[in-house]
């Protein structure tokens, strides 16, 4: 069974550093203000590395990753 | 208990020691590991917060750690600089207008111009085999980006640099405190007068797509921004946009000149440049200190501080905190989880961060493509300034250009 991860941005914490869409452009994009937006809210194994890199680089810790059980995806 | 014996909170090193400018890493470590990472500057008694978690917490809590303009935070300006010297929630209304103008998307549109300008500068000195980096490259590049953004003539660069230096570095002109205040005030007034004249000349004309015309079109609650609001935004962008990129270029190139193994990695693999820039933001943190004024009593790291006190947040020390960063005292271009706060954090996160990152990337790409093999001129020592860590004198020599 392949691992899937749920991806969210806590917009109360995000202040627009833009690290997520710079480092993980397949998972996040930028909005008009330069704030991050989630492109793919459930990522499969091919993108979990990218999603984790982005979450690890966010100074505001605004990116929430959640391991999903197989039936949730 | 610490506050009953303030002597015991006195910092082991002063931020104004010359060693803190050129090589602050050891000093940051001493301050971070002193008691619980909060100490008071010798003589002036201003508390310094140095650990990553504490600095981040302070940056987020603007209701305690205020960035609002006060006498201590004025830089020759008579009204608050917008949006930096206004706290949320009022600040957010300006950020909503300004953020799109400084987004990554907008910054990327400027990339071809920045690349062209970088090469125009390099063309001027590349055949000499040497240059003084600050004067030849690090100062004029961000200056030209600024003038381009504002739709102002390139011939005014010298004038802008003089006004900017009068405001940021009046101590370069005089040692006398009262004189310094005068130099700063005069430079601030010249800047306001310059923009007043420019705005007057645009009355009734068709707006262009530059920043100044964008500010003129801004509305809050259906009302156009006042002339003063526009001037106060211009003031901030000049103060914040020129010195910071100049300082970062100098710090990074000085590091790479002295560390050829690191330099060779990005010369051989230019795709590594964005990660290298981020790591050097962390390592060098050119905007090393951020001042705040307390709106409430607060205790951080066992040090009690009172409402009305000035406080200093040491971004530079926080960025080297091994509680946050693994192998924090090594420069690692492959670093993962680089949550550095060289652009601050919380609601006042640097408005120009996306523009600055683009300028840095393009400058580093073009410099290393054309001048891959450079070093500090033999017998010379770069000199750094305190406050914003600018390498004010950086003589370079090179061979094997392209």
Coordinates of C-alpha atoms in Angstrom, one line a residue:
Chain A
X1 CA 0.0 0.0 0.0
X2 CA 1.4 3.4 -0.9
X3 CA 1.7 6.2 1.5
X4 CA -0.3 9.3 1.0
X5 CA 0.0 12.6 2.8
X6 CA -2.6 15.4 3.3
X7 CA -1.2 18.9 2.7
X8 CA -2.6 22.1 4.2
X9 CA -1.5 25.6 4.8
X10 CA -2.6 27.3 8.0
X11 CA -3.4 30.7 6.5
X12 CA -3.5 32.3 10.0
X13 CA 0.2 31.5 10.3
X14 CA 1.4 32.0 6.7
X15 CA 3.0 35.5 6.2
X16 CA 4.1 34.9 2.6
X17 CA 7.8 33.9 2.9
X18 CA 7.2 31.8 -0.3
X19 CA 9.5 29.0 0.6
X20 CA 6.8 26.3 -0.1
X21 CA 6.2 27.1 -3.8
X22 CA 9.9 27.8 -4.4
X23 CA 10.9 24.4 -3.0
X24 CA 7.9 22.3 -3.9
X25 CA 6.4 23.8 -7.1
X26 CA 4.4 20.6 -7.9
X27 CA 2.6 20.8 -4.5
X28 CA 2.2 24.6 -3.9
X29 CA 1.8 27.7 -5.9
X30 CA 1.8 31.4 -5.2
X31 CA -1.2 33.7 -5.2
X32 CA -1.3 37.3 -6.3
X33 CA 0.2 38.5 -3.0
X34 CA 3.0 36.0 -3.0
X35 CA 1.4 33.9 -0.4
X36 CA 1.4 30.1 -0.7
X37 CA -1.6 28.1 -1.9
X38 CA -1.9 24.3 -1.9
X39 CA -2.1 22.9 -5.5
X40 CA -2.4 19.2 -4.5
X41 CA -4.0 18.5 -1.2
X42 CA -3.4 14.8 -1.1
X43 CA 0.1 13.8 -2.5
X44 CA 1.3 10.3 -3.3
X45 CA 4.7 8.8 -2.7
X46 CA 6.3 10.6 -5.7
X47 CA 5.7 14.0 -4.1
X48 CA 5.9 13.4 -0.3
X49 CA 9.6 14.3 -0.4
X50 CA 8.9 17.6 -2.0
X51 CA 6.0 18.4 0.5
X52 CA 8.3 17.5 3.4
X53 CA 11.1 19.8 2.1
X54 CA 8.7 22.7 1.9
X55 CA 7.2 22.1 5.4
X56 CA 10.7 21.9 6.8
X57 CA 11.7 25.2 5.3
X58 CA 8.7 27.3 6.4
X59 CA 9.8 29.8 9.1
X60 CA 6.2 30.2 10.3
X61 CA 5.6 26.4 10.5
X62 CA 2.4 27.0 8.6
X63 CA 2.4 23.8 6.5
X64 CA 0.6 20.9 8.0
X65 CA 1.3 17.4 6.7
X66 CA -0.9 14.5 7.8
X67 CA -0.3 10.9 7.1
X68 CA -3.5 9.5 5.6
X69 CA -4.9 6.0 6.2
X70 CA -5.5 4.2 2.9
X71 CA -9.3 4.5 3.1
X72 CA -9.1 8.3 3.6
X73 CA -7.4 8.8 0.2
Chain B
X1 CA 14.9 37.3 40.3
X2 CA 17.4 38.5 37.7
X3 CA 15.9 41.9 37.4
X4 CA 16.7 42.7 41.1
X5 CA 20.3 42.5 40.2
X6 CA 20.6 43.9 36.7
X7 CA 24.4 43.6 36.7
X8 CA 23.9 39.9 36.3
X9 CA 22.1 40.4 33.0
X10 CA 24.9 42.3 31.4
X11 CA 25.9 40.8 28.1
X12 CA 29.4 39.2 27.7
X13 CA 30.0 41.0 24.4
X14 CA 28.8 44.3 22.9
X15 CA 27.0 44.4 19.6
X16 CA 29.2 47.4 18.6
X17 CA 32.5 45.6 19.1
X18 CA 34.3 45.7 15.7
X19 CA 34.7 41.9 15.8
X20 CA 30.9 41.6 15.8
X21 CA 30.8 43.2 12.4
X22 CA 33.3 41.1 10.5
X23 CA 32.9 37.8 12.2
X24 CA 29.9 37.8 14.6
X25 CA 29.4 34.0 14.8
X26 CA 31.4 33.4 18.0
X27 CA 29.9 36.5 19.7
X28 CA 26.4 35.3 18.8
X29 CA 27.2 32.0 20.4
X30 CA 28.3 33.6 23.6
X31 CA 25.2 35.7 23.8
X32 CA 22.9 32.8 22.9
X33 CA 24.5 30.5 25.6
X34 CA 24.6 33.3 28.3
X35 CA 22.1 32.2 30.9
X36 CA 18.8 31.7 29.0
X37 CA 19.9 33.6 25.9
X38 CA 18.7 37.1 26.9
X39 CA 21.1 39.7 28.2
X40 CA 21.3 43.5 28.4
X41 CA 23.8 45.4 26.2
X42 CA 26.6 47.0 28.3
X43 CA 26.1 50.7 29.1
X44 CA 22.8 51.2 27.2
X45 CA 21.1 48.4 29.0
X46 CA 18.9 47.3 26.0
X47 CA 17.8 43.7 26.2
X48 CA 19.0 41.4 23.4
X49 CA 16.9 38.3 22.6
X50 CA 19.0 35.7 20.8
X51 CA 17.5 32.2 20.7
X52 CA 15.5 31.2 17.6
X53 CA 12.2 30.3 19.4
X54 CA 12.3 33.5 21.5
X55 CA 13.0 35.7 18.5
X56 CA 10.3 34.1 16.4
X57 CA 7.9 34.5 19.3
X58 CA 8.7 38.2 19.7
X59 CA 8.3 38.8 15.9
X60 CA 4.9 37.2 16.0
X61 CA 3.6 39.1 19.1
X62 CA 3.5 42.6 17.7
X63 CA 1.0 43.6 20.4
X64 CA 3.9 43.2 22.9
X65 CA 7.0 43.8 20.6
X66 CA 5.9 46.9 18.7
X67 CA 7.4 48.1 15.4
X68 CA 5.5 51.4 15.6
X69 CA 7.4 54.5 15.0
X70 CA 8.7 56.2 18.2
X71 CA 11.5 58.7 18.7
X72 CA 14.0 55.8 19.1
X73 CA 12.9 54.1 15.9
X74 CA 12.8 57.3 13.7
X75 CA 15.3 57.5 10.8
X76 CA 15.0 61.1 9.9
X77 CA 11.3 60.6 9.2
X78 CA 8.6 62.7 10.9
X79 CA 5.8 60.3 10.2
X80 CA 5.9 56.4 10.4
X81 CA 7.4 54.6 7.4
X82 CA 4.7 52.5 5.8
X83 CA 4.1 49.6 6.4
X84 CA 7.1 48.8 8.7
X85 CA 6.4 51.4 11.4
X86 CA 2.7 50.6 11.7
X87 CA 1.5 47.6 13.7
X88 CA -1.3 45.2 12.8
X89 CA -4.2 45.4 12.3
X90 CA -3.7 48.8 10.5
X91 CA -0.5 47.6 8.9
X92 CA -2.4 44.7 7.2
X93 CA -4.4 47.2 5.1
X94 CA -1.3 48.5 3.5
X95 CA 0.3 45.1 3.1
X96 CA -2.7 43.9 1.1
X97 CA -2.1 46.7 -1.3
X98 CA 1.7 46.4 -1.4
X99 CA 2.3 42.6 -1.3
X100 CA 1.1 42.1 -5.0
X101 CA 3.7 44.7 -6.2
X102 CA 6.5 42.8 -4.4
X103 CA 5.2 39.2 -5.1
X104 CA 7.4 36.6 -6.7
X105 CA 5.4 37.0 -9.9
X106 CA 6.1 40.7 -10.2
X107 CA 9.7 40.2 -9.2
X108 CA 10.2 37.6 -12.0
X109 CA 9.0 40.1 -14.5
X110 CA 12.0 42.3 -13.6
X111 CA 14.5 39.5 -14.0
X112 CA 15.6 40.2 -17.6
X113 CA 16.3 43.9 -16.7
X114 CA 18.3 42.9 -13.6
X115 CA 20.3 40.4 -15.7
X116 CA 21.0 43.0 -18.3
X117 CA 22.0 45.6 -15.7
X118 CA 24.3 43.1 -13.9
X119 CA 26.1 42.5 -17.2
X120 CA 26.4 46.2 -18.0
X121 CA 28.2 46.6 -14.7
X122 CA 30.4 43.6 -15.1
X123 CA 31.4 44.7 -18.6
X124 CA 32.8 47.9 -17.1
X125 CA 35.5 46.2 -15.0
X126 CA 35.9 42.6 -16.0
X127 CA 39.0 43.3 -18.2
X128 CA 40.7 45.1 -15.4
X129 CA 41.1 41.8 -13.5
X130 CA 40.1 43.5 -10.3
X131 CA 37.5 45.7 -8.7
X132 CA 36.3 47.1 -5.4
X133 CA 33.1 45.0 -5.2
X134 CA 30.9 47.3 -3.1
X135 CA 31.4 50.4 -5.2
X136 CA 31.5 48.7 -8.6
X137 CA 28.7 46.2 -8.2
X138 CA 27.0 45.7 -4.9
X139 CA 25.9 49.4 -4.6
X140 CA 24.8 50.2 -8.2
X141 CA 22.9 47.0 -8.9
X142 CA 20.1 47.4 -6.3
X143 CA 20.2 51.1 -7.0
X144 CA 19.4 50.6 -10.6
X145 CA 16.6 48.1 -9.8
X146 CA 15.1 50.7 -7.4
X147 CA 15.1 53.5 -10.0
X148 CA 13.7 51.1 -12.6
X149 CA 10.9 50.1 -10.3
X150 CA 10.0 53.7 -9.5
X151 CA 10.3 54.8 -13.1
X152 CA 13.0 57.3 -12.2
X153 CA 16.0 58.3 -14.4
X154 CA 19.2 56.3 -13.8
X155 CA 21.2 59.6 -13.6
X156 CA 19.6 60.2 -10.2
X157 CA 21.4 57.2 -8.7
X158 CA 24.2 59.3 -7.0
X159 CA 21.6 61.6 -5.5
X160 CA 19.6 58.7 -4.1
X161 CA 22.7 57.0 -2.7
X162 CA 23.6 60.3 -0.9
X163 CA 20.2 60.7 0.6
X164 CA 20.1 57.0 1.6
X165 CA 23.5 57.2 3.3
X166 CA 22.6 60.4 5.0
X167 CA 19.6 58.7 6.6
X168 CA 21.2 55.3 7.4
X169 CA 24.8 56.2 8.0
X170 CA 25.0 59.8 9.3
X171 CA 27.9 58.6 11.5
X172 CA 30.0 58.3 8.4
X173 CA 29.9 62.1 8.1
X174 CA 30.2 63.3 11.7
X175 CA 30.9 61.9 15.2
X176 CA 28.8 64.6 16.9
X177 CA 25.4 63.3 17.9
X178 CA 23.5 66.5 17.3
X179 CA 25.2 66.9 13.9
X180 CA 24.2 63.3 13.1
X181 CA 20.6 64.1 13.9
X182 CA 20.8 67.1 11.6
X183 CA 22.5 65.2 8.7
X184 CA 19.8 62.5 9.0
X185 CA 16.9 65.1 9.1
X186 CA 18.3 67.0 6.1
X187 CA 18.6 63.8 4.1
X188 CA 15.1 62.7 5.0
X189 CA 13.7 66.1 4.0
X190 CA 15.6 66.0 0.7
X191 CA 14.1 62.6 0.0
X192 CA 10.6 63.8 0.7
X193 CA 11.1 66.9 -1.4
X194 CA 12.4 64.8 -4.3
X195 CA 9.3 62.6 -4.3
X196 CA 6.9 65.6 -3.8
X197 CA 8.3 67.1 -7.0
X198 CA 8.1 63.8 -8.9
X199 CA 4.5 63.3 -7.7
X200 CA 3.6 66.9 -8.7
X201 CA 5.0 66.3 -12.2
X202 CA 2.8 63.2 -12.6
X203 CA -0.5 65.0 -11.8
X204 CA -3.0 64.7 -14.7
X205 CA -0.8 62.4 -16.7
X206 CA -1.7 58.9 -17.9
X207 CA -0.4 56.4 -15.2
X208 CA 2.4 54.1 -16.2
X209 CA 3.0 50.6 -14.7
X210 CA 5.8 51.7 -12.3
X211 CA 5.5 51.7 -8.5
X212 CA 4.9 55.4 -8.0
X213 CA 1.9 55.3 -10.2
X214 CA 0.6 52.1 -8.6
X215 CA 0.8 53.9 -5.2
X216 CA -1.2 56.8 -6.7
X217 CA -3.9 54.5 -7.7
X218 CA -4.2 52.7 -4.3
X219 CA -7.5 53.0 -2.4
X220 CA -8.4 52.1 1.2
X221 CA -12.1 52.0 1.9
X222 CA -12.9 53.7 -1.4
X223 CA -10.5 56.6 -0.7
X224 CA -7.2 57.2 -2.5
X225 CA -4.1 57.1 -0.4
X226 CA -3.0 60.6 0.9
X227 CA 0.1 62.3 -0.5
X228 CA 1.8 61.7 2.9
X229 CA 1.0 58.0 2.8
X230 CA 2.6 57.7 -0.6
X231 CA 5.7 59.6 0.6
X232 CA 5.9 57.4 3.7
X233 CA 5.9 54.2 1.5
X234 CA 8.6 55.7 -0.8
X235 CA 10.7 56.5 2.3
X236 CA 10.6 52.9 3.5
X237 CA 11.4 51.4 0.2
X238 CA 14.5 53.5 -0.3
X239 CA 15.7 52.8 3.3
X240 CA 14.9 49.1 3.1
X241 CA 15.6 48.2 -0.5
X242 CA 19.0 49.5 -1.3
X243 CA 21.3 48.8 1.7
X244 CA 20.0 45.4 2.4
X245 CA 20.7 43.9 -1.1
X246 CA 24.1 45.7 -1.2
X247 CA 25.0 44.2 2.1
X248 CA 23.9 40.7 1.2
X249 CA 25.8 40.8 -2.1
X250 CA 29.0 41.9 -0.3
X251 CA 28.7 39.4 2.6
X252 CA 28.0 36.5 0.2
X253 CA 30.8 37.3 -2.3
X254 CA 33.3 37.9 0.6
X255 CA 32.4 34.5 2.0
X256 CA 32.8 32.8 -1.4
X257 CA 36.0 34.6 -2.2
X258 CA 37.5 33.2 1.1
X259 CA 36.0 29.7 0.7
X260 CA 36.9 28.4 -2.8
X261 CA 35.5 24.9 -2.1
X262 CA 32.0 26.4 -1.6
X263 CA 32.5 28.7 -4.6
X264 CA 33.5 25.9 -6.8
X265 CA 30.3 24.0 -6.0
X266 CA 28.1 26.7 -7.4
X267 CA 30.4 27.4 -10.3
X268 CA 30.2 23.7 -11.3
X269 CA 26.5 23.5 -10.6
X270 CA 24.7 26.8 -11.0
X271 CA 21.4 25.1 -10.1
X272 CA 22.7 25.0 -6.6
X273 CA 22.7 28.8 -6.4
X274 CA 19.2 29.3 -4.9
X275 CA 20.0 26.8 -2.0
X276 CA 23.4 28.5 -1.6
X277 CA 21.9 31.9 -1.3
X278 CA 19.4 30.6 1.4
X279 CA 22.2 29.1 3.4
X280 CA 24.3 32.3 3.1
X281 CA 21.2 34.3 4.2
X282 CA 21.3 32.1 7.3
X283 CA 25.0 32.2 7.9
X284 CA 25.6 35.9 7.1
X285 CA 22.2 37.4 8.1
X286 CA 23.1 40.9 6.9
X287 CA 20.1 42.5 8.7
X288 CA 21.4 41.1 11.9
X289 CA 19.4 43.1 14.4
X290 CA 15.8 44.3 14.6
X291 CA 14.6 46.9 17.1
X292 CA 11.2 46.7 18.9
X293 CA 9.6 48.8 21.6
X294 CA 7.6 47.0 24.4
X295 CA 3.9 47.8 24.7
X296 CA 3.6 45.6 27.8
X297 CA 5.8 44.2 30.5
X298 CA 7.2 40.9 29.5
X299 CA 9.7 38.3 30.7
X300 CA 11.8 36.4 28.2
X301 CA 14.6 34.0 29.1
X302 CA 14.3 35.0 32.8
X303 CA 14.9 38.7 32.1
X304 CA 12.1 41.0 33.1
X305 CA 11.5 43.9 30.7
X306 CA 9.2 46.9 31.2
X307 CA 6.6 48.5 28.9
X308 CA 8.3 51.4 27.0
X309 CA 11.7 49.7 26.9
X310 CA 13.6 49.2 23.6
X311 CA 14.4 45.6 22.8
X312 CA 16.8 44.1 20.2
X313 CA 16.0 40.9 18.4
X314 CA 19.2 39.3 17.1
X315 CA 18.2 37.6 13.9
X316 CA 21.8 36.7 13.2
X317 CA 22.2 34.8 16.5
X318 CA 18.8 33.1 16.0
X319 CA 19.9 31.8 12.6
X320 CA 22.9 30.0 14.1
X321 CA 20.9 28.5 17.0
X322 CA 21.7 24.8 17.2
X323 CA 18.4 24.2 19.0
X324 CA 16.8 25.0 15.6
X325 CA 19.4 24.0 13.0
X326 CA 21.5 20.9 12.9
X327 CA 25.2 21.5 12.4
X328 CA 24.3 25.1 12.8
X329 CA 28.0 26.3 12.7
X330 CA 28.7 24.8 9.3
X331 CA 27.8 26.3 5.9
X332 CA 26.0 23.5 4.1
X333 CA 24.5 24.3 0.7
X334 CA 22.7 21.0 0.8
X335 CA 21.0 21.9 4.1
X336 CA 17.5 20.6 4.7
X337 CA 14.9 22.3 6.9
X338 CA 16.5 25.7 6.5
X339 CA 13.9 27.8 8.4
X340 CA 16.2 30.9 8.6
X341 CA 14.6 34.2 9.5
X342 CA 17.0 36.5 7.7
X343 CA 13.8 38.3 6.4
X344 CA 12.3 38.4 9.8
X345 CA 9.0 36.7 10.5
X346 CA 5.4 37.2 11.6
X347 CA 3.3 40.0 10.1
X348 CA 6.3 42.3 9.4
X349 CA 8.1 39.7 7.2
X350 CA 10.3 41.7 4.8
X351 CA 8.0 43.1 2.1
X352 CA 10.9 43.0 -0.5
X353 CA 12.0 39.4 0.2
X354 CA 10.8 38.0 -3.2
X355 CA 12.5 40.9 -5.0
X356 CA 15.7 40.5 -3.0
X357 CA 15.8 36.7 -3.7
X358 CA 15.5 37.3 -7.4
X359 CA 18.1 40.1 -7.4
X360 CA 20.5 37.8 -5.4
X361 CA 20.0 34.8 -7.7
X362 CA 20.5 36.7 -10.9
X363 CA 23.5 38.6 -9.6
X364 CA 25.1 35.4 -8.3
X365 CA 24.4 33.5 -11.6
X366 CA 25.8 36.3 -13.8
X367 CA 28.8 37.0 -11.6
X368 CA 29.9 33.3 -11.4
X369 CA 29.2 32.7 -15.0
X370 CA 31.5 35.4 -16.0
X371 CA 34.0 35.7 -13.1
X372 CA 34.2 32.1 -11.7
X373 CA 37.6 32.4 -10.2
X374 CA 38.1 35.4 -7.8
X375 CA 39.7 36.0 -4.5
X376 CA 40.3 38.8 -2.0
X377 CA 43.3 40.9 -3.2
X378 CA 46.5 39.9 -1.5
X379 CA 47.5 41.9 1.5
X380 CA 44.0 43.5 1.8
X381 CA 41.3 42.9 4.4
X382 CA 37.6 43.5 3.8
X383 CA 36.0 45.9 6.3
X384 CA 32.5 45.4 7.7
X385 CA 30.0 47.8 9.2
X386 CA 28.0 47.1 12.4
X387 CA 24.2 47.3 12.3
X388 CA 23.5 46.2 8.8
X389 CA 26.5 44.1 8.0
X390 CA 27.8 45.7 4.8
X391 CA 31.2 44.8 3.5
X392 CA 32.1 48.4 2.9
X393 CA 35.5 47.6 1.3
X394 CA 35.9 44.4 -0.6
X395 CA 38.9 44.4 -3.1
X396 CA 38.7 41.4 -5.4
X397 CA 41.1 40.1 -8.1
X398 CA 40.4 37.4 -10.7
X399 CA 41.7 35.5 -13.7
X400 CA 40.1 33.4 -16.4
X401 CA 37.0 35.4 -17.2
X402 CA 34.2 34.7 -19.7

